[in-house]
Amino acid sequence: MKKSTLYLFGFIVTPLCAFAKQTDKPNVILIMADDLGWGDVGFNGNRIIRTPHLDALASDGVVFDRFYAAAPLSSPTRASVLTGRHPFRTGVFSANEGILRPEEICLSETLKEEGYATGHFGKWHLGTLTKQGKDANRGGAAYPHLYNPPVEHGYDIAFVTESKVPTYDPMICPEKNNGRFWNAVTPGESVRDYGTSYWDIAGNKVTDQVSGDDSRVIMDRVLPFIEDNRLKNQPFLSVIWFHAPHLPCVASPQHAAMYQGVSMEEQNYYGCITAMDEQVGRLVAHLKELGLYENTLILFCSDNGPEIGTPGSAGNFKGLKRSLHEGGIRVPAFMVWRKETPAGKHVAQACSTTDYFPTVLDILGHTGSTKQALDGESFRRFANGSTRARSKPLLFGSMLQGAVLESDYKLYYSEGQYELYNIEEDPFEQKDLHEVMPKKVKHLKKILYNQFNEYKDSFDGKEYGTESVKRMKQEWHTIFNNERK
């Protein structure tokens, strides 16, 4: 295990309840849905999809009104969560592209050094999980340079897939299917292996208890991990990355039946979200039963906006998954930590998945520094009512798109064209101001260029050498298409 250069205070053991002693350090749970749109949850106004447990949990904490995924695609956002860095720094430019480089200092490693047990459950999508045989999108002997399992990043326990799976009966699919939506398979129906497996921390394929609702399959592994560490009096980090409602979208017959009078696609999309919601409720009930809820930090978000051609909703925001307009990157999100944060509050400041890492460090009392630059900043003060603006702009890049968000203004770039919006006054990006505010465009354009030049330095190995650079043989992905400053 590599040693990070992050230095934190040690934890203090104090009695919390009659069940056992528990550290003062909070347990940390990071929950992420996959392709869940801003408008797909009740706490953001959806009146069709039933998400009562998410809604109740959100009301017990702080809802972020302007929360951004670091990218409009899965892998880059996930890299930002674990590192606090822009995904372009480590070459995770898109889904199924690049890996979370071993030299990156991850939240899991940092907490492990502080005595935390660390577990990752559900989707991984930051490298392949086996060198033997074909698995998912990139796994197997043909791609040895992409092998990059959770054990390389400070995890004690893992139950993970490399990428997507059907959200019901995740290991199989009907012999004939459209790859997007189908009803749950019935006895006697012709099926085949889907082609993706669950893997444990030692690199073994897991074949037991992997049928039925996928969110339940994941939570079945999370709860024993939590209980085991409660008995050991050990704080824990549990990263729970659900697959729902990413395609292939399948709901159990019971959950699909909750949505009568709509299309098959809607029944399965809505149903798998409600199934995921029930598992969040199951998690919260377990935390309360073990006396852990009050001192557990829970962060929930989606990895990007809803997929094109699905019933997913970005609300009234412009764009969907893959777009750097608001609908592709503004996602549902909340924070719950009953020990400190107030209930029933909203945060108006822009926050991002890059902020997770520094926020947790802030809560743990980190006062040191790291040789690797962090792009995020702690949103702890926002959750506690501060109205002071964030000190760092938010940067986004995907394909030939770029964007920078500083205070109320957002500059959007795509293949040589610029758009400028006042997101506070015009959240749905209807009024392009780039022609009437040239100085603001020039200012934000400079930030965009300068930051991506800095990201390229990191990508080229400036901070930690070129071993992974040479291993991956990646070329830098420019969003600017050779445009000059």
Tab-separated table of C-alpha atoms in Angstrom, residues 15-476:
chain	number	residue	atom	x	y	z
A	15	PRO	CA	-18.762	5.655	25.171
A	16	LEU	CA	-21.807	6.499	23.063
A	17	CYS	CA	-24.332	3.915	24.140
A	18	ALA	CA	-24.753	0.740	26.117
A	19	PHE	CA	-24.211	-1.437	23.034
A	20	ALA	CA	-20.483	-0.687	22.748
A	21	LYS	CA	-17.945	2.057	22.649
A	22	GLN	CA	-17.666	4.019	19.440
A	23	THR	CA	-15.131	6.515	18.158
A	24	ASP	CA	-15.815	10.212	17.970
A	25	LYS	CA	-14.855	10.087	14.329
A	26	PRO	CA	-17.977	9.802	12.214
A	27	ASN	CA	-18.674	6.817	10.063
A	28	VAL	CA	-18.811	7.838	6.408
A	29	ILE	CA	-21.263	6.483	3.837
A	30	LEU	CA	-21.124	7.668	0.235
A	31	ILE	CA	-24.198	6.662	-1.753
A	32	MET	CA	-24.372	7.214	-5.495
A	33	ALA	CA	-27.160	6.388	-7.923
A	34	ASP	CA	-26.343	5.790	-11.580
A	35	ASP	CA	-27.943	8.065	-14.221
A	36	LEU	CA	-30.549	9.327	-11.740
A	37	GLY	CA	-31.895	12.658	-13.001
A	38	TRP	CA	-32.308	15.777	-10.903
A	39	GLY	CA	-36.069	15.448	-11.300
A	40	ASP	CA	-36.307	11.721	-10.517
A	41	VAL	CA	-36.745	12.071	-6.735
A	42	GLY	CA	-39.515	13.309	-4.514
A	43	PHE	CA	-37.313	15.740	-2.590
A	44	ASN	CA	-36.781	17.618	-5.862
A	45	GLY	CA	-40.469	17.633	-6.709
A	46	ASN	CA	-41.184	14.371	-8.537
A	47	ARG	CA	-44.753	13.274	-7.837
A	48	ILE	CA	-44.734	9.996	-9.764
A	49	ILE	CA	-41.669	8.025	-8.684
A	50	ARG	CA	-41.976	6.869	-5.078
A	51	THR	CA	-38.829	7.688	-3.100
A	52	PRO	CA	-40.150	8.034	0.471
A	53	HIS	CA	-36.953	6.859	2.192
A	54	LEU	CA	-34.683	9.183	0.227
A	55	ASP	CA	-37.122	12.013	0.830
A	56	ALA	CA	-37.201	11.349	4.579
A	57	LEU	CA	-33.421	11.116	4.748
A	58	ALA	CA	-33.030	14.343	2.777
A	59	SER	CA	-35.431	16.121	5.149
A	60	ASP	CA	-33.278	14.979	8.066
A	61	GLY	CA	-30.271	16.768	6.598
A	62	VAL	CA	-29.277	19.389	4.065
A	63	VAL	CA	-30.403	19.343	0.430
A	64	PHE	CA	-28.064	20.852	-2.168
A	65	ASP	CA	-30.003	22.929	-4.688
A	66	ARG	CA	-26.974	23.380	-6.974
A	67	PHE	CA	-24.967	20.195	-6.763
A	68	TYR	CA	-22.842	19.104	-9.708
A	69	ALA	CA	-21.353	15.829	-10.833
A	70	ALA	CA	-17.771	16.474	-11.935
A	71	ALA	CA	-18.662	15.116	-15.375
A	72	PRO	CA	-21.743	14.141	-17.388
A	73	LEU	CA	-20.533	10.529	-17.418
A	74	SER	CA	-19.962	7.812	-14.852
A	75	SER	CA	-16.238	7.020	-14.544
A	76	PRO	CA	-14.946	10.613	-14.378
A	77	THR	CA	-17.420	11.574	-11.656
A	78	ARG	CA	-16.476	8.520	-9.615
A	79	ALA	CA	-12.788	9.374	-9.873
A	80	SER	CA	-13.559	12.872	-8.569
A	81	VAL	CA	-15.375	11.474	-5.517
A	82	LEU	CA	-12.455	9.351	-4.396
A	83	THR	CA	-9.688	11.884	-5.112
A	84	GLY	CA	-11.160	15.372	-4.764
A	85	ARG	CA	-9.500	16.118	-8.108
A	86	HIS	CA	-10.671	16.900	-11.605
A	87	PRO	CA	-10.846	13.585	-13.500
A	88	PHE	CA	-8.745	14.959	-16.368
A	89	ARG	CA	-5.767	15.014	-13.990
A	90	THR	CA	-5.687	11.224	-13.904
A	91	GLY	CA	-6.846	10.494	-17.446
A	92	VAL	CA	-10.389	9.375	-16.628
A	93	PHE	CA	-11.736	11.395	-19.516
A	94	SER	CA	-14.902	9.415	-20.142
A	95	ALA	CA	-16.744	6.236	-19.224
A	96	ASN	CA	-14.612	3.152	-19.908
A	97	GLU	CA	-11.558	5.327	-20.496
A	98	GLY	CA	-8.468	5.447	-18.294
A	99	ILE	CA	-8.222	4.131	-14.743
A	100	LEU	CA	-7.992	5.555	-11.263
A	101	ARG	CA	-4.197	5.570	-11.264
A	102	PRO	CA	-2.544	3.761	-8.341
A	103	GLU	CA	-0.513	6.880	-7.502
A	104	GLU	CA	-3.635	8.890	-6.750
A	105	ILE	CA	-4.300	9.444	-3.045
A	106	CYS	CA	-7.836	8.231	-2.411
A	107	LEU	CA	-10.296	8.893	0.370
A	108	SER	CA	-10.352	5.167	1.132
A	109	GLU	CA	-6.586	5.103	1.694
A	110	THR	CA	-6.615	8.214	3.825
A	111	LEU	CA	-9.363	6.900	6.101
A	112	LYS	CA	-7.756	3.486	6.304
A	113	GLU	CA	-4.575	5.106	7.654
A	114	GLU	CA	-6.734	6.750	10.295
A	115	GLY	CA	-8.067	3.431	11.534
A	116	TYR	CA	-11.214	3.198	9.435
A	117	ALA	CA	-12.464	-0.042	7.931
A	118	THR	CA	-13.103	0.534	4.244
A	119	GLY	CA	-15.592	-1.145	1.941
A	120	HIS	CA	-16.757	-0.588	-1.625
A	121	PHE	CA	-20.060	-2.050	-2.826
A	122	GLY	CA	-21.769	-2.005	-6.219
A	123	LYS	CA	-20.335	-0.343	-9.291
A	124	TRP	CA	-16.583	0.329	-9.607
A	125	HIS	CA	-16.006	1.557	-13.188
A	126	LEU	CA	-12.469	2.819	-12.515
A	127	GLY	CA	-10.544	-0.099	-13.991
A	128	THR	CA	-11.003	-3.798	-14.629
A	129	LEU	CA	-11.341	-6.483	-11.972
A	130	THR	CA	-9.808	-9.578	-13.550
A	131	LYS	CA	-7.049	-10.564	-15.942
A	132	GLN	CA	-8.644	-13.938	-16.578
A	133	GLY	CA	-11.414	-14.287	-19.142
A	134	LYS	CA	-13.771	-11.642	-20.418
A	135	ASP	CA	-15.707	-9.501	-17.980
A	136	ALA	CA	-17.966	-6.538	-18.694
A	137	ASN	CA	-16.736	-3.765	-20.969
A	138	ARG	CA	-12.958	-4.055	-20.716
A	139	GLY	CA	-12.005	-6.928	-18.445
A	140	GLY	CA	-9.846	-9.911	-19.243
A	141	ALA	CA	-6.469	-10.925	-20.587
A	142	ALA	CA	-6.693	-8.568	-23.567
A	143	TYR	CA	-6.459	-5.500	-21.326
A	144	PRO	CA	-3.873	-6.184	-18.579
A	145	HIS	CA	-2.929	-2.494	-18.327
A	146	LEU	CA	-6.492	-1.686	-17.250
A	147	TYR	CA	-6.490	-4.043	-14.278
A	148	ASN	CA	-7.153	-1.804	-11.299
A	149	PRO	CA	-9.294	-3.332	-8.524
A	150	PRO	CA	-10.368	-1.652	-5.267
A	151	VAL	CA	-7.691	-3.511	-3.277
A	152	GLU	CA	-5.135	-1.230	-4.954
A	153	HIS	CA	-6.828	1.808	-3.417
A	154	GLY	CA	-7.075	1.145	0.291
A	155	TYR	CA	-10.180	-1.014	0.543
A	156	ASP	CA	-10.512	-3.883	3.008
A	157	ILE	CA	-13.744	-5.263	1.567
A	158	ALA	CA	-15.248	-5.136	-1.906
A	159	PHE	CA	-18.285	-6.502	-3.680
A	160	VAL	CA	-18.131	-4.854	-7.061
A	161	THR	CA	-18.817	-5.039	-10.769
A	162	GLU	CA	-16.634	-3.392	-13.368
A	163	SER	CA	-19.546	-1.526	-14.954
A	164	LYS	CA	-23.295	-1.771	-15.534
A	165	VAL	CA	-25.576	-4.729	-14.855
A	166	PRO	CA	-29.332	-5.269	-15.229
A	167	THR	CA	-31.013	-3.728	-12.204
A	168	TYR	CA	-32.917	-6.966	-11.534
A	169	ASP	CA	-31.306	-10.416	-11.785
A	170	PRO	CA	-28.010	-8.661	-12.530
A	171	MET	CA	-26.099	-11.679	-13.816
A	172	ILE	CA	-28.572	-12.726	-16.546
A	173	CYS	CA	-30.684	-11.325	-19.351
A	174	PRO	CA	-33.339	-12.684	-21.709
A	175	GLU	CA	-31.909	-14.474	-24.730
A	176	LYS	CA	-33.607	-11.835	-26.855
A	177	ASN	CA	-33.555	-8.280	-25.530
A	178	ASN	CA	-33.024	-4.720	-26.728
A	179	GLY	CA	-30.216	-4.019	-24.267
A	180	ARG	CA	-32.196	-1.254	-22.567
A	181	PHE	CA	-35.447	-2.332	-20.912
A	182	TRP	CA	-37.122	-5.648	-20.239
A	183	ASN	CA	-39.484	-7.159	-17.719
A	184	ALA	CA	-38.065	-9.475	-15.070
A	185	VAL	CA	-37.419	-12.934	-16.479
A	186	THR	CA	-39.996	-15.593	-15.687
A	187	PRO	CA	-39.477	-19.308	-14.934
A	188	GLY	CA	-38.787	-21.208	-18.128
A	189	GLU	CA	-37.827	-18.123	-20.130
A	190	SER	CA	-34.706	-18.509	-22.253
A	191	VAL	CA	-31.841	-16.556	-20.692
A	192	ARG	CA	-28.085	-16.133	-21.009
A	193	ASP	CA	-25.295	-14.723	-18.884
A	194	TYR	CA	-25.174	-10.957	-19.051
A	195	GLY	CA	-21.384	-11.008	-19.166
A	196	THR	CA	-20.557	-9.059	-16.020
A	197	SER	CA	-19.658	-10.574	-12.657
A	198	TYR	CA	-19.449	-9.472	-9.055
A	199	TRP	CA	-15.928	-9.721	-7.581
A	200	ASP	CA	-14.666	-9.690	-3.995
A	201	ILE	CA	-11.601	-7.921	-2.599
A	202	ALA	CA	-9.338	-10.905	-3.375
A	203	GLY	CA	-10.347	-11.004	-7.012
A	204	ASN	CA	-12.681	-13.967	-6.685
A	205	LYS	CA	-15.896	-14.138	-8.655
A	206	VAL	CA	-18.965	-14.070	-6.370
A	207	THR	CA	-21.749	-16.360	-7.528
A	208	ASP	CA	-23.924	-16.844	-4.440
A	209	GLN	CA	-26.933	-14.664	-3.625
A	210	VAL	CA	-26.691	-12.508	-6.737
A	211	SER	CA	-30.245	-12.868	-8.025
A	212	GLY	CA	-33.274	-10.651	-7.559
A	213	ASP	CA	-33.196	-6.900	-7.113
A	214	ASP	CA	-29.661	-5.627	-7.638
A	215	SER	CA	-29.942	-2.834	-5.063
A	216	ARG	CA	-30.915	-5.462	-2.490
A	217	VAL	CA	-28.038	-7.702	-3.597
A	218	ILE	CA	-25.662	-4.803	-2.893
A	219	MET	CA	-27.218	-3.868	0.445
A	220	ASP	CA	-27.057	-7.503	1.580
A	221	ARG	CA	-23.260	-7.052	1.605
A	222	VAL	CA	-23.231	-3.573	3.113
A	223	LEU	CA	-25.176	-4.304	6.288
A	224	PRO	CA	-22.924	-7.115	7.599
A	225	PHE	CA	-19.894	-4.893	6.966
A	226	ILE	CA	-21.440	-2.151	9.086
A	227	GLU	CA	-22.497	-4.516	11.864
A	228	ASP	CA	-19.092	-6.196	11.975
A	229	ASN	CA	-17.337	-2.882	12.455
A	230	ARG	CA	-19.847	-1.804	15.085
A	231	LEU	CA	-18.900	-4.892	17.071
A	232	LYS	CA	-15.209	-4.055	16.604
A	233	ASN	CA	-15.756	-0.449	17.747
A	234	GLN	CA	-14.156	0.637	14.476
A	235	PRO	CA	-15.256	3.595	12.331
A	236	PHE	CA	-15.945	2.735	8.732
A	237	LEU	CA	-16.114	4.131	5.220
A	238	SER	CA	-18.785	2.459	3.117
A	239	VAL	CA	-18.968	3.467	-0.550
A	240	ILE	CA	-22.298	2.277	-1.978
A	241	TRP	CA	-22.587	2.823	-5.705
A	242	PHE	CA	-25.929	1.490	-6.923
A	243	HIS	CA	-26.449	0.570	-10.567
A	244	ALA	CA	-30.026	1.873	-10.652
A	245	PRO	CA	-31.442	3.348	-12.798
A	246	HIS	CA	-28.698	2.849	-15.423
A	247	LEU	CA	-29.646	0.740	-18.425
A	248	PRO	CA	-30.431	-2.152	-18.661
A	249	CYS	CA	-33.330	-1.063	-16.526
A	250	VAL	CA	-35.368	-3.889	-15.008
A	251	ALA	CA	-37.692	-3.872	-12.000
A	252	SER	CA	-39.033	-6.744	-9.958
A	253	PRO	CA	-42.613	-7.713	-10.819
A	254	GLN	CA	-43.708	-6.251	-7.489
A	255	HIS	CA	-42.041	-2.895	-8.093
A	256	ALA	CA	-43.157	-2.684	-11.701
A	257	ALA	CA	-46.730	-3.372	-10.570
A	258	MET	CA	-46.613	-0.240	-8.419
A	259	TYR	CA	-46.791	1.821	-11.622
A	260	GLN	CA	-49.897	0.880	-13.553
A	261	GLY	CA	-51.123	2.682	-16.650
A	262	VAL	CA	-47.682	3.657	-17.959
A	263	SER	CA	-45.330	2.129	-20.510
A	264	MET	CA	-43.159	-0.923	-19.882
A	265	GLU	CA	-40.104	1.343	-19.935
A	266	GLU	CA	-41.610	3.636	-17.304
A	267	GLN	CA	-42.667	0.737	-15.093
A	268	ASN	CA	-39.141	-0.655	-15.031
A	269	TYR	CA	-37.426	2.733	-14.679
A	270	TYR	CA	-39.681	3.948	-11.880
A	271	GLY	CA	-39.764	0.539	-10.229
A	272	CYS	CA	-35.992	0.086	-9.996
A	273	ILE	CA	-35.649	3.554	-8.432
A	274	THR	CA	-38.262	2.690	-5.811
A	275	ALA	CA	-36.447	-0.593	-5.148
A	276	MET	CA	-33.199	1.333	-4.610
A	277	ASP	CA	-35.049	3.747	-2.323
A	278	GLU	CA	-36.252	0.846	-0.176
A	279	GLN	CA	-32.677	-0.308	0.308
A	280	VAL	CA	-31.670	3.168	1.467
A	281	GLY	CA	-34.479	2.902	4.010
A	282	ARG	CA	-33.171	-0.481	5.054
A	283	LEU	CA	-29.703	1.013	5.552
A	284	VAL	CA	-30.989	3.867	7.707
A	285	ALA	CA	-33.054	1.501	9.854
A	286	HIS	CA	-29.959	-0.647	10.418
A	287	LEU	CA	-27.849	2.351	11.419
A	288	LYS	CA	-30.490	3.424	13.924
A	289	GLU	CA	-30.821	-0.076	15.335
A	290	LEU	CA	-27.050	-0.208	15.941
A	291	GLY	CA	-26.940	3.271	17.467
A	292	LEU	CA	-24.798	4.624	14.625
A	293	TYR	CA	-27.141	6.980	12.821
A	294	GLU	CA	-26.434	10.159	14.795
A	295	ASN	CA	-22.691	10.056	14.101
A	296	THR	CA	-22.725	8.774	10.533
A	297	LEU	CA	-22.058	11.173	7.690
A	298	ILE	CA	-24.238	10.204	4.727
A	299	LEU	CA	-23.687	11.811	1.336
A	300	PHE	CA	-26.036	11.016	-1.546
A	301	CYS	CA	-25.896	12.048	-5.190
A	302	SER	CA	-26.109	10.796	-8.766
A	303	ASP	CA	-23.119	10.445	-11.075
A	304	ASN	CA	-24.675	12.485	-13.913
A	305	GLY	CA	-27.990	13.410	-15.468
A	306	PRO	CA	-30.513	10.967	-16.944
A	307	GLU	CA	-29.788	8.870	-20.010
A	308	ILE	CA	-31.145	9.969	-23.385
A	309	GLY	CA	-34.235	8.061	-24.465
A	310	THR	CA	-35.292	6.966	-20.995
A	311	PRO	CA	-38.134	8.196	-18.750
A	312	GLY	CA	-35.510	9.952	-16.617
A	313	SER	CA	-36.076	13.613	-15.807
A	314	ALA	CA	-33.640	16.510	-15.517
A	315	GLY	CA	-36.527	18.687	-14.408
A	316	ASN	CA	-36.603	21.869	-16.460
A	317	PHE	CA	-32.831	21.958	-16.868
A	318	LYS	CA	-31.291	21.961	-20.330
A	319	GLY	CA	-29.466	18.835	-21.495
A	320	LEU	CA	-29.162	15.230	-20.369
A	321	LYS	CA	-26.340	12.757	-19.743
A	322	ARG	CA	-23.173	13.589	-21.763
A	323	SER	CA	-24.041	17.297	-21.858
A	324	LEU	CA	-22.312	19.997	-19.815
A	325	HIS	CA	-25.502	21.987	-19.778
A	326	GLU	CA	-27.212	21.869	-16.395
A	327	GLY	CA	-29.330	18.790	-17.035
A	328	GLY	CA	-26.254	16.666	-17.657
A	329	ILE	CA	-24.340	17.613	-14.519
A	330	ARG	CA	-26.736	19.120	-11.957
A	331	VAL	CA	-27.842	16.141	-9.894
A	332	PRO	CA	-29.960	15.367	-6.819
A	333	ALA	CA	-27.859	15.479	-3.659
A	334	PHE	CA	-28.051	15.790	0.110
A	335	MET	CA	-25.918	15.481	3.232
A	336	VAL	CA	-26.984	14.043	6.583
A	337	TRP	CA	-24.901	14.147	9.746
A	338	ARG	CA	-27.209	14.482	12.710
A	339	LYS	CA	-24.347	15.154	15.126
A	340	GLU	CA	-23.695	18.516	13.467
A	341	THR	CA	-25.771	19.494	10.451
A	342	PRO	CA	-29.264	20.956	10.804
A	343	ALA	CA	-32.319	19.221	9.405
A	344	GLY	CA	-34.631	20.597	6.757
A	345	LYS	CA	-32.139	23.055	5.272
A	346	HIS	CA	-31.069	23.841	1.720
A	347	VAL	CA	-27.665	24.902	0.406
A	348	ALA	CA	-27.803	27.485	-2.371
A	349	GLN	CA	-24.073	27.591	-3.185
A	350	ALA	CA	-22.714	25.471	-5.996
A	351	CYS	CA	-21.059	22.271	-4.731
A	352	SER	CA	-19.628	19.258	-6.498
A	353	THR	CA	-18.478	15.664	-6.190
A	354	THR	CA	-14.898	17.007	-6.139
A	355	ASP	CA	-15.831	18.536	-2.780
A	356	TYR	CA	-16.473	15.190	-1.062
A	357	PHE	CA	-12.822	14.436	-0.279
A	358	PRO	CA	-11.964	17.857	1.243
A	359	THR	CA	-15.267	17.917	3.129
A	360	VAL	CA	-14.506	14.613	4.848
A	361	LEU	CA	-10.953	15.790	5.602
A	362	ASP	CA	-12.388	18.966	7.113
A	363	ILE	CA	-14.718	16.973	9.348
A	364	LEU	CA	-11.848	14.723	10.437
A	365	GLY	CA	-9.727	17.724	11.395
A	366	HIS	CA	-7.163	17.536	8.617
A	367	THR	CA	-4.766	20.479	8.794
A	368	GLY	CA	-1.885	19.237	6.669
A	369	SER	CA	-1.236	19.396	2.965
A	370	THR	CA	-0.660	17.065	0.066
A	371	LYS	CA	1.670	17.177	-2.892
A	372	GLN	CA	-1.328	16.406	-5.068
A	373	ALA	CA	-3.580	19.387	-5.731
A	374	LEU	CA	-7.202	19.148	-4.604
A	375	ASP	CA	-9.706	20.836	-6.895
A	376	GLY	CA	-12.623	20.629	-4.507
A	377	GLU	CA	-13.241	22.459	-1.247
A	378	SER	CA	-15.146	21.622	1.887
A	379	PHE	CA	-18.855	22.368	1.845
A	380	ARG	CA	-19.159	21.789	5.587
A	381	ARG	CA	-19.600	25.499	6.248
A	382	PHE	CA	-22.409	25.715	3.668
A	383	ALA	CA	-24.224	22.835	5.347
A	384	ASN	CA	-23.977	24.743	8.621
A	385	GLY	CA	-25.479	27.923	7.194
A	386	SER	CA	-22.576	29.974	5.882
A	387	THR	CA	-23.528	32.236	2.971
A	388	ARG	CA	-19.934	32.933	1.974
A	389	ALA	CA	-19.227	32.031	-1.665
A	390	ARG	CA	-16.948	29.130	-2.560
A	391	SER	CA	-13.375	30.184	-3.192
A	392	LYS	CA	-12.703	27.910	-6.185
A	393	PRO	CA	-14.577	27.834	-9.495
A	394	LEU	CA	-15.973	24.544	-10.755
A	395	LEU	CA	-14.496	23.168	-13.976
A	396	PHE	CA	-15.984	20.561	-16.288
A	397	GLY	CA	-14.755	18.791	-19.398
A	398	SER	CA	-16.212	16.054	-21.578
A	399	MET	CA	-15.567	15.141	-25.204
A	400	LEU	CA	-15.237	18.521	-26.987
A	401	GLN	CA	-17.149	20.404	-24.289
A	402	GLY	CA	-15.875	22.501	-21.434
A	403	ALA	CA	-17.490	24.645	-18.776
A	404	VAL	CA	-16.478	26.835	-15.886
A	405	LEU	CA	-18.818	27.969	-13.127
A	406	GLU	CA	-17.726	30.910	-11.004
A	407	SER	CA	-20.243	32.408	-8.628
A	408	ASP	CA	-23.443	33.009	-10.619
A	409	TYR	CA	-21.900	32.817	-14.079
A	410	LYS	CA	-21.291	29.778	-16.232
A	411	LEU	CA	-19.280	29.733	-19.426
A	412	TYR	CA	-20.103	26.795	-21.679
A	413	TYR	CA	-17.796	25.791	-24.537
A	414	SER	CA	-18.413	23.349	-27.372
A	415	GLU	CA	-16.214	22.958	-30.461
A	416	GLY	CA	-15.121	26.575	-30.676
A	417	GLN	CA	-18.429	28.144	-29.631
A	418	TYR	CA	-19.083	29.849	-26.305
A	419	GLU	CA	-22.254	30.493	-24.331
A	420	LEU	CA	-22.546	32.511	-21.119
A	421	TYR	CA	-25.340	32.225	-18.577
A	422	ASN	CA	-26.232	33.768	-15.245
A	423	ILE	CA	-27.185	30.504	-13.591
A	424	GLU	CA	-28.671	32.174	-10.536
A	425	GLU	CA	-31.137	34.200	-12.638
A	426	ASP	CA	-31.372	31.809	-15.583
A	427	PRO	CA	-30.912	28.251	-14.264
A	428	PHE	CA	-32.473	26.732	-17.383
A	429	GLU	CA	-29.881	28.391	-19.673
A	430	GLN	CA	-32.308	30.205	-21.927
A	431	LYS	CA	-30.541	33.574	-22.288
A	432	ASP	CA	-27.028	33.462	-23.736
A	433	LEU	CA	-25.066	36.531	-22.564
A	434	HIS	CA	-21.743	35.950	-24.338
A	435	GLU	CA	-22.211	38.771	-26.837
A	436	VAL	CA	-23.248	41.371	-24.261
A	437	MET	CA	-20.674	40.484	-21.585
A	438	PRO	CA	-17.359	40.032	-23.450
A	439	LYS	CA	-15.221	40.844	-20.384
A	440	LYS	CA	-16.874	38.115	-18.363
A	441	VAL	CA	-16.367	35.675	-21.250
A	442	LYS	CA	-12.688	36.612	-21.479
A	443	HIS	CA	-12.220	36.167	-17.723
A	444	LEU	CA	-13.900	32.753	-17.573
A	445	LYS	CA	-12.237	31.604	-20.778
A	446	LYS	CA	-8.843	32.315	-19.214
A	447	ILE	CA	-9.750	30.200	-16.181
A	448	LEU	CA	-10.872	27.375	-18.453
A	449	TYR	CA	-7.644	27.350	-20.475
A	450	ASN	CA	-5.319	27.800	-17.514
A	451	GLN	CA	-6.948	25.071	-15.446
A	452	PHE	CA	-6.939	22.522	-18.228
A	453	ASN	CA	-3.261	23.265	-18.854
A	454	GLU	CA	-2.680	22.500	-15.171
A	455	TYR	CA	-4.702	19.296	-15.456
A	456	LYS	CA	-2.493	18.242	-18.353
A	457	ASP	CA	0.616	18.703	-16.186
A	458	SER	CA	-0.900	16.300	-13.655
A	459	PHE	CA	-1.907	13.887	-16.400
A	460	ASP	CA	1.684	13.901	-17.692
A	461	GLY	CA	2.955	12.854	-14.250
A	462	LYS	CA	4.177	16.129	-12.765
A	463	GLU	CA	2.955	15.254	-9.275
A	464	TYR	CA	3.819	11.581	-8.967
A	465	GLY	CA	5.916	10.437	-11.899
A	466	THR	CA	5.220	8.700	-15.174
A	467	GLU	CA	4.870	5.002	-14.308
A	468	SER	CA	1.116	4.978	-14.933
A	469	VAL	CA	1.495	7.364	-17.860
A	470	LYS	CA	3.736	4.839	-19.598
A	471	ARG	CA	1.581	1.895	-18.559
A	472	MET	CA	-1.621	3.366	-19.936
A	473	LYS	CA	-0.150	4.812	-23.160
A	474	GLN	CA	-2.907	7.387	-23.160
A	475	GLU	CA	-2.871	10.588	-25.106
A	476	TRP	CA	-4.094	13.799	-23.560
